[in-house]
C-alpha positions in Angstrom: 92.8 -89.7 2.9 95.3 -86.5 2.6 96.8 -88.1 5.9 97.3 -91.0 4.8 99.2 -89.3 1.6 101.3 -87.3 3.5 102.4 -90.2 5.5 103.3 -92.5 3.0 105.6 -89.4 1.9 107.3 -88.8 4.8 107.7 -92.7 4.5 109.0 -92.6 1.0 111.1 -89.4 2.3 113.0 -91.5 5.0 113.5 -94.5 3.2 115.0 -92.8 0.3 118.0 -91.3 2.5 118.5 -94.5 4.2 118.9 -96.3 1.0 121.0 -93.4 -0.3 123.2 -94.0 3.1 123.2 -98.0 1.8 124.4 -96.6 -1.7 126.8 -94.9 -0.4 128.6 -97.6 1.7 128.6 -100.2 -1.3 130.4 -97.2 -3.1 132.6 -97.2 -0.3 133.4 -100.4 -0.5 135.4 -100.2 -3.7 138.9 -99.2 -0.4 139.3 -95.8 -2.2 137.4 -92.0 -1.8 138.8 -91.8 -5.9 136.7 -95.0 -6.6 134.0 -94.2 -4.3 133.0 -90.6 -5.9 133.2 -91.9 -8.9 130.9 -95.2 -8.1 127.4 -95.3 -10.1 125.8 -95.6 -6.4 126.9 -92.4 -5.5 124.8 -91.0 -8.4 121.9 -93.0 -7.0 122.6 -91.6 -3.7 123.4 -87.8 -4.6 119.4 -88.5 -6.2 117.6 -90.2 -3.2 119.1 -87.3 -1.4 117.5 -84.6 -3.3 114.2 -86.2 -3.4 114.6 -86.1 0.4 115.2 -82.4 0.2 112.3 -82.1 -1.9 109.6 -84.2 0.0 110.5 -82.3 3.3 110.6 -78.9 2.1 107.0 -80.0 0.8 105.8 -81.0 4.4 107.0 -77.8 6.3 105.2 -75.4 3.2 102.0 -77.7 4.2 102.4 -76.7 8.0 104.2 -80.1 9.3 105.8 -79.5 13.1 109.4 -79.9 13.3 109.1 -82.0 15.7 106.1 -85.1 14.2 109.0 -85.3 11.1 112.8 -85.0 13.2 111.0 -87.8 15.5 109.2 -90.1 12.9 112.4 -89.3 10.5 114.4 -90.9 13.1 113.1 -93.6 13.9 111.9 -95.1 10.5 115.4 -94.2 9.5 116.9 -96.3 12.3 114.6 -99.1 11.2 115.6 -98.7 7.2 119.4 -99.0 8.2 119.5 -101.4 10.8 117.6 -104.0 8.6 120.1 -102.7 5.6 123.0 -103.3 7.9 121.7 -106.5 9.3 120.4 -108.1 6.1 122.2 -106.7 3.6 126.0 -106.3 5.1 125.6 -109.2 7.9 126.1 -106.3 10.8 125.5 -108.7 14.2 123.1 -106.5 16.8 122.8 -107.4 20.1 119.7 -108.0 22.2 120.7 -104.5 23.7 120.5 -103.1 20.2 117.6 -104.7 19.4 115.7 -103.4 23.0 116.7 -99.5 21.5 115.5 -99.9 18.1 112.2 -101.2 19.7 111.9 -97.9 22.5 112.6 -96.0 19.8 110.1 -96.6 18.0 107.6 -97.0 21.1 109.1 -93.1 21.7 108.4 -91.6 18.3 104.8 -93.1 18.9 104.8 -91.5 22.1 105.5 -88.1 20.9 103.9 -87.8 18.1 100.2 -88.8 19.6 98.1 -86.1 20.3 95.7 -86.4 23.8 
């Protein structure tokens, strides 16, 4: 069951900084860095961020490799922001996009199984 915990963590962990990464490109959208730093969704980034910071300085005190959370951060991130970019901002991928975002997942699970 702790497992399972920590994994929805590092889920919640990932997601967070890709919304915060959405946040930050509706703030952007205002056309000015004045109006973009002082957007409310840089607030709500600046926070996602830090709850990041938090839940991954949480896994390496509890003895997390490096290397399970860079990988698994990756990729889930990859997942959050394509969708984001795809549903949310009408980003176009091609089927060549689509084929990395799939062996990049099929990687993290890869390196992160232990035999």
């Amino acid at each position: 069951m702790e497992k399972y915990w920590q994994v929805s963590l590092l889920v919640l962990a990932v997601v967070s900084v890709a919304v915060a990464d959405v946040f930050l490109k509706r703030a952007a959208l205002h056309g000015s860095l004045v109006l973009a730093l002082k957007s409310p969704w840089l607030a709500l980034a600046a926070g996602l961020y830090l709850l990041q910071v938090l839940l991954f300085t949480h896994f390496f005190v509890t003895g997390w490799k490096l290397s399970m959370v860079g990988s698994l951060q990756t990729v889930l991130y990859a997942l959050v922001v394509v969708g984001a970019g795809w549903f949310i901002f009408q980003e176009p991928l091609s089927r060549t996009q689509w084929t990395g975002v799939v062996l990049a997942f099929a990687g993290a699970v890869l390196i992160n199984l232990e035999i």
